Short mmCIF file of C-alpha atoms in Angstrom, two decimals:
data_model
loop_
_atom_site.label_atom_id
_atom_site.label_comp_id
_atom_site.label_asym_id
_atom_site.label_seq_id
_atom_site.Cartn_x
_atom_site.Cartn_y
_atom_site.Cartn_z
CA UNK A 125 82.65 152.60 111.76
CA UNK A 126 85.23 154.69 109.96
CA UNK A 127 87.94 153.54 112.36
CA UNK A 128 87.18 149.88 111.62
CA UNK A 129 87.36 150.43 107.88
CA UNK A 130 90.63 152.28 108.21
CA UNK A 131 92.07 149.38 110.24
CA UNK A 132 91.04 146.79 107.68
CA UNK A 133 92.55 148.87 104.90
CA UNK A 134 95.84 149.22 106.73
CA UNK A 135 96.04 145.42 107.33
CA UNK A 136 95.45 144.76 103.64
CA UNK A 137 98.23 147.13 102.68
CA UNK A 138 100.64 145.40 105.08
CA UNK A 139 99.81 141.92 103.74
CA UNK A 140 100.16 143.09 100.17
CA UNK A 141 103.56 144.57 100.89
CA UNK A 142 104.70 141.33 102.56
CA UNK A 143 103.55 139.31 99.55
CA UNK A 144 105.40 141.57 97.16
CA UNK A 145 108.55 141.31 99.24
CA UNK A 146 108.48 137.50 99.38
CA UNK A 147 107.80 137.21 95.66
CA UNK A 148 110.68 139.55 94.86
CA UNK A 149 113.10 137.52 96.99
CA UNK A 150 112.02 134.21 95.38
CA UNK A 151 112.51 135.59 91.87
CA UNK A 152 115.94 136.89 92.71
CA UNK A 153 116.90 133.54 94.22
CA UNK A 154 115.92 131.69 91.05
CA UNK A 155 117.80 134.12 88.84
CA UNK A 156 121.03 133.90 90.84
CA UNK A 157 123.76 132.00 88.84
CA UNK A 158 124.77 128.60 90.15
CA UNK A 159 128.40 128.41 91.14
CA UNK A 160 129.83 124.92 90.37
CA UNK A 161 132.68 123.90 92.55
CA UNK A 162 135.36 122.10 90.58
CA UNK A 163 136.57 118.82 91.96
CA UNK A 164 139.99 118.94 93.43
CA UNK A 165 142.61 117.29 91.30
CA UNK A 166 144.20 114.15 92.69
CA UNK A 167 147.42 114.83 94.44
CA UNK A 168 149.37 112.02 92.66
CA UNK A 169 148.92 112.58 88.91
CA UNK A 170 151.21 112.12 85.92
CA UNK A 171 151.00 113.71 82.49
CA UNK A 172 150.46 111.04 79.81
CA UNK A 173 150.40 111.29 76.01
CA UNK A 174 147.14 110.09 74.46
CA UNK A 175 145.85 109.97 70.88
CA UNK A 176 143.77 112.95 69.77
CA UNK A 177 142.75 111.17 66.55
CA UNK A 178 142.47 107.53 65.62
CA UNK A 179 145.84 106.11 64.51
CA UNK A 180 145.95 103.00 62.26
CA UNK A 181 148.60 100.47 61.27
CA UNK A 182 151.42 101.83 59.10
CA UNK A 183 150.63 105.52 59.66
CA UNK A 184 153.41 107.93 60.60
CA UNK A 185 153.03 109.46 64.06
CA UNK A 186 152.49 113.25 63.83
CA UNK A 187 152.55 115.80 66.61
CA UNK A 188 149.05 117.11 65.88
CA UNK A 189 147.63 113.64 66.54
CA UNK A 190 148.72 113.72 70.19
CA UNK A 191 147.81 115.59 73.36
CA UNK A 192 148.63 115.53 77.08
CA UNK A 193 146.22 114.55 79.86
CA UNK A 194 146.48 114.10 83.60
CA UNK A 195 146.47 110.45 84.57
CA UNK A 196 146.31 108.90 88.06
CA UNK A 197 149.83 107.99 89.07
CA UNK A 198 148.87 104.53 90.30
CA UNK A 199 147.03 103.68 87.04
CA UNK A 200 149.56 104.67 84.38
CA UNK A 201 149.94 101.79 81.87
CA UNK A 202 153.38 100.35 81.27
CA UNK A 203 155.19 101.88 78.30
CA UNK A 204 153.28 105.19 78.33
CA UNK A 205 154.95 108.41 77.19
CA UNK A 206 155.00 111.51 79.41
CA UNK A 207 155.87 114.07 76.70
CA UNK A 208 154.97 114.56 73.06
CA UNK A 209 158.59 115.17 72.07
CA UNK A 210 159.48 111.69 73.34
CA UNK A 211 156.97 110.26 70.87
CA UNK A 212 157.60 112.34 67.78
CA UNK A 213 161.33 113.02 68.01
CA UNK A 214 163.25 115.60 66.05
CA UNK A 215 164.94 113.82 63.16
CA UNK A 216 163.29 110.44 62.46
CA UNK A 217 159.67 109.42 62.77
CA UNK A 218 157.83 106.52 64.28
CA UNK A 219 155.29 104.26 62.60
CA UNK A 220 152.09 102.88 64.13
CA UNK A 221 152.23 99.08 64.48
CA UNK A 222 148.87 98.55 66.18
CA UNK A 223 145.75 100.67 65.99
CA UNK A 224 145.34 103.33 68.72
CA UNK A 225 141.88 104.68 69.54
CA UNK A 226 140.97 108.23 70.56
CA UNK A 227 142.01 109.13 74.14
CA UNK A 228 143.94 105.87 74.41
CA UNK A 229 147.41 106.19 75.93
CA UNK A 230 150.19 105.87 73.35
CA UNK A 231 152.37 102.90 74.32
CA UNK A 232 155.81 101.90 73.12
CA UNK A 233 154.74 98.42 71.97
CA UNK A 234 152.27 100.00 69.54
CA UNK A 235 154.88 102.14 67.81
CA UNK A 236 158.04 101.32 65.93
CA UNK A 237 161.41 102.77 66.83
CA UNK A 238 162.66 105.98 65.27
CA UNK A 239 163.10 105.37 61.57
CA UNK A 240 161.40 101.99 61.84
CA UNK A 241 158.95 100.42 59.42
CA UNK A 242 155.64 98.65 59.80
CA UNK A 243 157.13 95.14 59.53
CA UNK A 244 156.21 91.82 61.09
CA UNK A 245 159.42 91.78 63.08
CA UNK A 246 158.23 94.89 64.92
CA UNK A 247 154.91 93.38 65.96
CA UNK A 248 156.14 89.94 67.02
CA UNK A 249 155.73 89.08 70.68
CA UNK A 250 158.90 88.35 72.66
CA UNK A 251 160.42 84.89 72.03
CA UNK A 252 157.95 84.21 69.21
CA UNK A 253 158.55 83.52 65.53
CA UNK A 254 156.68 84.18 62.29
CA UNK A 255 156.16 81.26 59.91
CA UNK A 256 154.17 81.15 56.69
CA UNK A 257 152.13 78.20 55.39
CA UNK A 258 150.50 77.76 52.01
CA UNK A 259 146.69 77.61 51.88
CA UNK A 260 143.93 77.81 49.29
CA UNK A 261 140.35 79.04 49.24
CA UNK A 262 139.15 75.99 51.20
CA UNK A 263 142.06 75.48 53.59
CA UNK A 264 142.06 79.23 54.31
CA UNK A 265 138.38 79.29 55.42
CA UNK A 266 137.35 80.99 52.17
CA UNK A 267 139.36 84.12 53.01
CA UNK A 268 137.50 84.93 56.24
CA UNK A 269 140.71 84.58 58.27
CA UNK A 270 142.10 88.09 58.87
CA UNK A 271 145.20 89.44 60.63
CA UNK A 272 144.71 89.29 64.39
CA UNK A 273 142.40 86.24 64.31
CA UNK A 274 143.09 82.98 66.12
CA UNK A 275 143.10 79.64 64.31
CA UNK A 276 143.77 75.92 64.78
CA UNK A 277 146.02 74.03 62.36
CA UNK A 278 144.82 70.70 60.90
CA UNK A 279 147.17 68.12 59.37
CA UNK A 280 145.83 65.44 57.01
CA UNK A 281 148.33 62.72 56.11
CA UNK A 282 148.72 59.07 55.12
CA UNK A 283 149.68 57.11 58.22
CA UNK A 284 151.25 54.37 56.10
CA UNK A 285 153.91 56.81 54.91
CA UNK A 286 152.59 57.02 51.35
CA UNK A 287 154.42 53.90 50.16
CA UNK A 288 152.91 52.81 46.86
CA UNK A 289 150.71 55.90 46.60
CA UNK A 290 148.12 57.46 48.88
CA UNK A 291 145.46 55.09 50.17
CA UNK A 292 142.21 56.72 51.26
CA UNK A 293 141.72 54.09 53.95
CA UNK A 294 145.00 55.15 55.59
CA UNK A 295 144.25 58.90 55.74
CA UNK A 296 144.04 60.50 59.19
CA UNK A 297 143.56 64.09 60.40
CA UNK A 298 145.15 65.55 63.54
CA UNK A 299 144.84 68.94 65.24
CA UNK A 300 148.48 69.96 65.09
CA UNK A 301 148.33 73.37 66.84
CA UNK A 302 145.62 75.31 68.66
CA UNK A 303 144.92 79.00 69.30
CA UNK A 304 147.59 80.35 66.92
CA UNK A 305 147.59 84.08 66.14
CA UNK A 306 147.43 85.15 62.49
CA UNK A 307 149.97 87.90 61.77
CA UNK A 308 149.28 88.48 58.11
CA UNK A 309 147.42 87.33 55.02
CA UNK A 310 149.66 87.24 51.95
CA UNK A 311 151.60 90.54 52.26
CA UNK A 312 149.02 92.35 54.40
CA UNK A 313 149.59 92.55 58.17
CA UNK A 314 147.07 95.33 58.90
CA UNK A 315 144.73 94.21 61.68
CA UNK A 316 142.26 96.90 60.58
CA UNK A 317 141.48 94.90 57.49
CA UNK A 318 137.83 93.85 57.67
CA UNK A 319 137.07 92.55 54.17
CA UNK A 320 137.66 88.85 53.45
CA UNK A 321 139.91 87.89 50.56
CA UNK A 322 141.10 84.54 49.26
CA UNK A 323 144.70 84.12 50.36
CA UNK A 324 147.49 81.90 49.10
CA UNK A 325 149.68 82.18 52.21
CA UNK A 326 149.06 82.82 55.89
CA UNK A 327 151.73 84.02 58.34
CA UNK A 328 151.37 82.74 61.90
CA UNK A 329 152.96 83.67 65.23
CA UNK A 330 154.36 80.52 66.84
CA UNK A 331 157.13 79.37 69.13
CA UNK A 332 160.36 77.95 67.65
CA UNK A 333 159.26 74.35 68.33
CA UNK A 334 155.86 74.97 66.77
CA UNK A 335 157.59 76.41 63.71
CA UNK A 336 159.53 73.15 63.37
CA UNK A 337 156.32 71.13 63.57
CA UNK A 338 154.70 73.24 60.86
CA UNK A 339 157.70 72.89 58.55
CA UNK A 340 157.69 69.10 58.94
CA UNK A 341 153.91 68.78 58.67
CA UNK A 342 153.86 70.72 55.40
CA UNK A 343 156.02 67.95 53.88
CA UNK A 344 153.98 65.05 55.28
CA UNK A 345 150.51 66.10 54.20
CA UNK A 346 148.13 69.00 53.67
CA UNK A 347 147.45 71.78 56.19
CA UNK A 348 144.15 73.54 56.81
CA UNK A 349 142.94 76.31 59.13
CA UNK A 350 140.05 76.33 61.60
CA UNK A 351 138.87 79.80 62.67
CA UNK A 352 138.39 80.17 66.43
CA UNK A 353 136.22 82.48 68.50
CA UNK A 354 138.38 85.23 69.99
CA UNK A 355 136.86 84.55 73.41
CA UNK A 356 137.70 80.84 73.18
CA UNK A 357 141.32 80.68 74.29
CA UNK A 358 141.41 77.31 76.04
CA UNK A 359 142.92 74.28 74.33
CA UNK A 360 140.63 71.29 73.94
CA UNK A 361 141.34 67.58 74.10
CA UNK A 362 140.97 66.21 70.59
CA UNK A 363 141.56 62.82 69.02
CA UNK A 364 142.81 61.62 65.67
CA UNK A 365 140.07 61.14 63.06
CA UNK A 366 140.36 58.41 60.42
CA UNK A 367 138.13 57.10 57.65
CA UNK A 368 136.60 54.67 60.13
CA UNK A 369 135.10 57.62 62.02
CA UNK A 370 133.22 58.89 58.96
CA UNK A 371 129.55 58.01 58.77
CA UNK A 372 126.82 59.06 56.37
CA UNK A 373 124.07 61.27 57.73
CA UNK A 374 125.71 61.97 61.07
CA UNK A 375 124.24 65.11 62.70
CA UNK A 376 126.30 67.88 64.31
CA UNK A 377 125.25 66.65 67.72
CA UNK A 378 124.41 62.95 67.45
CA UNK A 379 121.50 62.04 69.74
CA UNK A 380 122.26 60.11 72.84
CA UNK A 381 120.86 56.61 72.52
CA UNK A 382 119.54 55.22 75.76
CA UNK A 383 120.90 51.85 76.63
CA UNK A 384 118.32 49.15 76.06
CA UNK A 385 117.27 47.30 79.20
CA UNK A 386 118.97 44.00 79.55
CA UNK A 387 116.70 41.02 79.15
CA UNK A 388 116.73 38.28 81.69
CA UNK A 389 118.53 35.21 80.42
CA UNK A 390 116.18 32.58 79.08
CA UNK A 391 116.90 29.05 80.15
CA UNK A 392 116.43 26.57 77.37
CA UNK A 393 115.42 23.18 78.67
CA UNK A 394 115.89 20.35 76.22
CA UNK A 395 113.60 17.45 76.72
CA UNK A 396 115.18 14.07 76.48
CA UNK A 397 114.15 12.22 73.40
CA UNK A 398 111.96 9.24 73.88
CA UNK A 399 113.71 5.93 73.67
CA UNK A 400 112.96 4.59 70.18
CA UNK A 401 113.18 1.01 71.48
CA UNK A 402 110.64 -1.05 73.36
CA UNK A 403 111.89 -3.41 75.99
CA UNK A 404 110.91 -7.08 76.14
CA UNK A 405 111.60 -8.72 79.50
CA UNK A 406 111.94 -12.50 79.77
CA UNK A 407 111.96 -14.13 83.20
CA UNK A 408 113.26 -17.64 83.72
CA UNK A 409 112.84 -18.61 87.31
CA UNK A 410 114.84 -16.07 89.24
CA UNK A 411 116.73 -14.82 86.17
CA UNK A 412 115.41 -11.91 84.08
CA UNK A 413 116.70 -10.76 80.69
CA UNK A 414 115.64 -7.56 78.81
CA UNK A 415 115.73 -7.10 75.04
CA UNK A 416 115.04 -3.90 72.99
CA UNK A 417 112.81 -3.91 69.93
CA UNK A 418 112.09 -0.89 67.66
CA UNK A 419 108.36 -0.18 67.89
CA UNK A 420 108.12 1.90 64.71
CA UNK A 421 109.43 -0.94 62.58
CA UNK A 422 107.28 -3.47 64.33
CA UNK A 423 104.04 -4.32 62.51
CA UNK A 424 100.81 -4.41 64.37
CA UNK A 425 100.40 -7.45 66.52
CA UNK A 426 98.30 -10.15 64.97
CA UNK A 427 95.45 -11.29 67.10
CA UNK A 428 94.40 -14.91 66.81
CA UNK A 429 91.84 -16.71 68.81
CA UNK A 430 93.23 -19.34 71.11
CA UNK A 431 93.18 -22.71 69.39
CA UNK A 432 94.24 -24.93 72.18
CA UNK A 433 94.95 -24.84 75.82
CA UNK A 434 98.47 -24.99 77.00
CA UNK A 435 99.42 -28.55 77.73
CA UNK A 436 101.08 -29.12 81.06
CA UNK A 437 104.71 -29.95 80.78
CA UNK A 438 106.60 -32.54 82.70
CA UNK A 439 106.74 -31.64 86.40
CA UNK A 440 110.47 -32.12 86.64
CA UNK A 441 111.38 -29.97 83.63
CA UNK A 442 108.88 -27.12 83.41
CA UNK A 443 106.55 -27.19 86.41
CA UNK A 444 106.66 -27.10 90.16
CA UNK A 445 103.66 -27.60 92.34
CA UNK A 446 102.12 -29.30 95.29
CA UNK A 447 101.53 -33.05 94.81
CA UNK A 448 98.53 -32.83 97.12
CA UNK A 449 96.54 -30.38 95.11
CA UNK A 450 97.96 -31.00 91.63
CA UNK A 451 98.15 -27.22 90.93
CA UNK A 452 100.42 -26.42 88.02
CA UNK A 453 102.67 -23.31 88.42
CA UNK A 454 104.53 -22.25 85.27
CA UNK A 455 108.23 -21.75 85.88
CA UNK A 456 108.42 -19.15 83.06
CA UNK A 457 106.69 -17.94 79.90
CA UNK A 458 105.81 -20.60 77.40
CA UNK A 459 106.18 -19.78 73.75
CA UNK A 460 104.39 -21.84 71.16
CA UNK A 461 104.16 -21.62 67.44
CA UNK A 462 100.45 -21.61 66.49
CA UNK A 463 99.22 -24.01 63.88
CA UNK A 464 96.79 -21.56 62.30
CA UNK A 465 97.81 -18.65 60.11
CA UNK A 466 97.70 -15.22 61.80
CA UNK A 467 95.58 -12.35 60.64
CA UNK A 468 98.62 -10.59 59.22
CA UNK A 469 98.99 -13.16 56.45
CA UNK A 470 99.74 -16.80 55.78
CA UNK A 471 103.08 -18.24 56.71
CA UNK A 472 103.94 -15.47 59.22
CA UNK A 473 105.72 -16.60 62.34
CA UNK A 474 104.13 -15.34 65.54
CA UNK A 475 105.03 -15.47 69.19
CA UNK A 476 102.37 -16.27 71.74
CA UNK A 477 103.63 -15.38 75.24
CA UNK A 478 100.91 -17.12 77.21
CA UNK A 479 97.98 -15.32 75.50
CA UNK A 480 96.27 -14.53 72.23
CA UNK A 481 98.57 -11.58 71.31
CA UNK A 482 101.38 -12.57 68.99
CA UNK A 483 104.47 -10.77 67.62
CA UNK A 484 106.63 -11.76 64.65
CA UNK A 485 109.68 -13.75 65.68
CA UNK A 486 111.70 -12.23 62.83
CA UNK A 487 111.75 -8.87 64.65
CA UNK A 488 113.27 -10.26 67.83
CA UNK A 489 116.98 -9.93 68.55
CA UNK A 490 119.17 -12.91 67.69
CA UNK A 491 119.70 -13.77 71.37
CA UNK A 492 115.95 -13.98 71.94
CA UNK A 493 115.47 -16.04 68.82
CA UNK A 494 118.16 -18.44 70.00
CA UNK A 495 116.47 -18.70 73.39
CA UNK A 496 113.12 -19.49 71.78
CA UNK A 497 114.54 -22.10 69.45
#
């Protein structure tokens, strides 16, 4: 019994010692300082001068504003300096022409030459010119145009040449130039300027030919500026605007009006007018003659009872028939003048064409009257 207890006690001591040993090793491992291996420097590097502090337009370049950094040899920007002495010099100083941010490489095109000044001539791009135009608070976009912005130039003129005074109906507006860089406002060329101010003159960076256009346009009419988005660098196709293009109440984006469906052509059929004349046909044997009588001017036919039977005419003159039967066949219509007065009134002449209906002879054409007489 004692031997078993002694064995159990010895096993517990061994396990406790192992636990203490493992815990001690883990604590030492956590407390060991971490050694950071520095990345190996690129083999092809060049020392470049960068700005230690922010440098603004017109400031003199000082040595304490610069420092040297290692720069990848295949990524060194053009015009970078490799030593601080090359930037500062010994006798004359340089002037900052364009703002330089912290840790930005110092480039030659952002500094003037030794003894130079912060002038427009120093910041002009190669083969470009500076030209100044006169503006006012409206033409200058209320002073919101600042150095470094991009603008379009508008020209408003009288297309008739102004003979006899300016006529509003002859005014037109053209976009003369697009995407022109603003160099300065009045006498301020600092691109760090961020507060708008009403200007009287704006200096632009243009080509020699564009400068000629601006000089001529300033004599022909009035110039105005249109401020552009800096990200919008593409020229647009524009057209000349005249007074005919102005409309009242036109929205910024006029709605698109759908084209109305075309209606099918309607055929107009004109009915022929009724003939205002009534035809009277007279047949004599094998000959037939037609006469026209206006019905609207014809009075109503007078009806008279038959007063006497038609007397047979001489066979040779008016009748033909069979001698065996004695049948009388009229050779044509027989017109008689009745002895009694018609219903239409006394003394009215009527025509009885083989029946009781009668028409006034006075309404018949002269040829028919002559035939009846």
